[in-house]
Amino acid sequence: MSVQFIVVTLVSLLFLTAMLTAAYNDDKTKGL
């Protein structure tokens, strides 16, 4: 496990979390 691999993994997780959060907020807004 290299530091670069860990950094890339963390960035990917943050990006995925942001995408899921945005999608969840969009769905909640459309539902109202």
PDB file of C-alpha atoms in Angstrom:
ATOM      1  CA  MET A   1       0.000   0.000   0.000  1.00  0.00           C
ATOM      2  CA  SER A   2       1.679   3.164  -1.197  1.00  0.00           C
ATOM      3  CA  VAL A   3       0.799   6.692  -0.107  1.00  0.00           C
ATOM      4  CA  GLN A   4      -0.248   7.568  -3.657  1.00  0.00           C
ATOM      5  CA  PHE A   5      -2.713   4.658  -3.706  1.00  0.00           C
ATOM      6  CA  ILE A   6      -4.242   5.802  -0.403  1.00  0.00           C
ATOM      7  CA  VAL A   7      -4.584   9.397  -1.639  1.00  0.00           C
ATOM      8  CA  VAL A   8      -6.250   8.290  -4.874  1.00  0.00           C
ATOM      9  CA  THR A   9      -8.655   6.067  -2.934  1.00  0.00           C
ATOM     10  CA  LEU A  10      -9.611   8.866  -0.531  1.00  0.00           C
ATOM     11  CA  VAL A  11     -10.203  11.314  -3.385  1.00  0.00           C
ATOM     12  CA  SER A  12     -12.341   8.749  -5.205  1.00  0.00           C
ATOM     13  CA  LEU A  13     -14.421   8.106  -2.081  1.00  0.00           C
ATOM     14  CA  LEU A  14     -14.943  11.836  -1.512  1.00  0.00           C
ATOM     15  CA  PHE A  15     -15.973  12.289  -5.158  1.00  0.00           C
ATOM     16  CA  LEU A  16     -18.432   9.385  -4.985  1.00  0.00           C
ATOM     17  CA  THR A  17     -19.882  10.691  -1.717  1.00  0.00           C
ATOM     18  CA  ALA A  18     -20.406  14.146  -3.249  1.00  0.00           C
ATOM     19  CA  MET A  19     -22.098  12.603  -6.299  1.00  0.00           C
ATOM     20  CA  LEU A  20     -24.424  10.469  -4.146  1.00  0.00           C
ATOM     21  CA  THR A  21     -25.264  13.414  -1.888  1.00  0.00           C
ATOM     22  CA  ALA A  22     -26.110  15.623  -4.884  1.00  0.00           C
ATOM     23  CA  ALA A  23     -28.273  12.877  -6.397  1.00  0.00           C
ATOM     24  CA  TYR A  24     -30.052  12.359  -3.061  1.00  0.00           C
ATOM     25  CA  ASN A  25     -30.734  16.086  -2.705  1.00  0.00           C
ATOM     26  CA  ASP A  26     -32.053  16.242  -6.292  1.00  0.00           C
ATOM     27  CA  ASP A  27     -34.422  13.331  -5.639  1.00  0.00           C
ATOM     28  CA  LYS A  28     -35.657  14.909  -2.403  1.00  0.00           C
ATOM     29  CA  THR A  29     -36.270  18.233  -4.172  1.00  0.00           C
ATOM     30  CA  LYS A  30     -38.153  16.592  -7.050  1.00  0.00           C
ATOM     31  CA  GLY A  31     -40.291  14.679  -4.562  1.00  0.00           C
ATOM     32  CA  LEU A  32     -41.642  17.859  -2.971  1.00  0.00           C
TER      33      LEU A  32
END
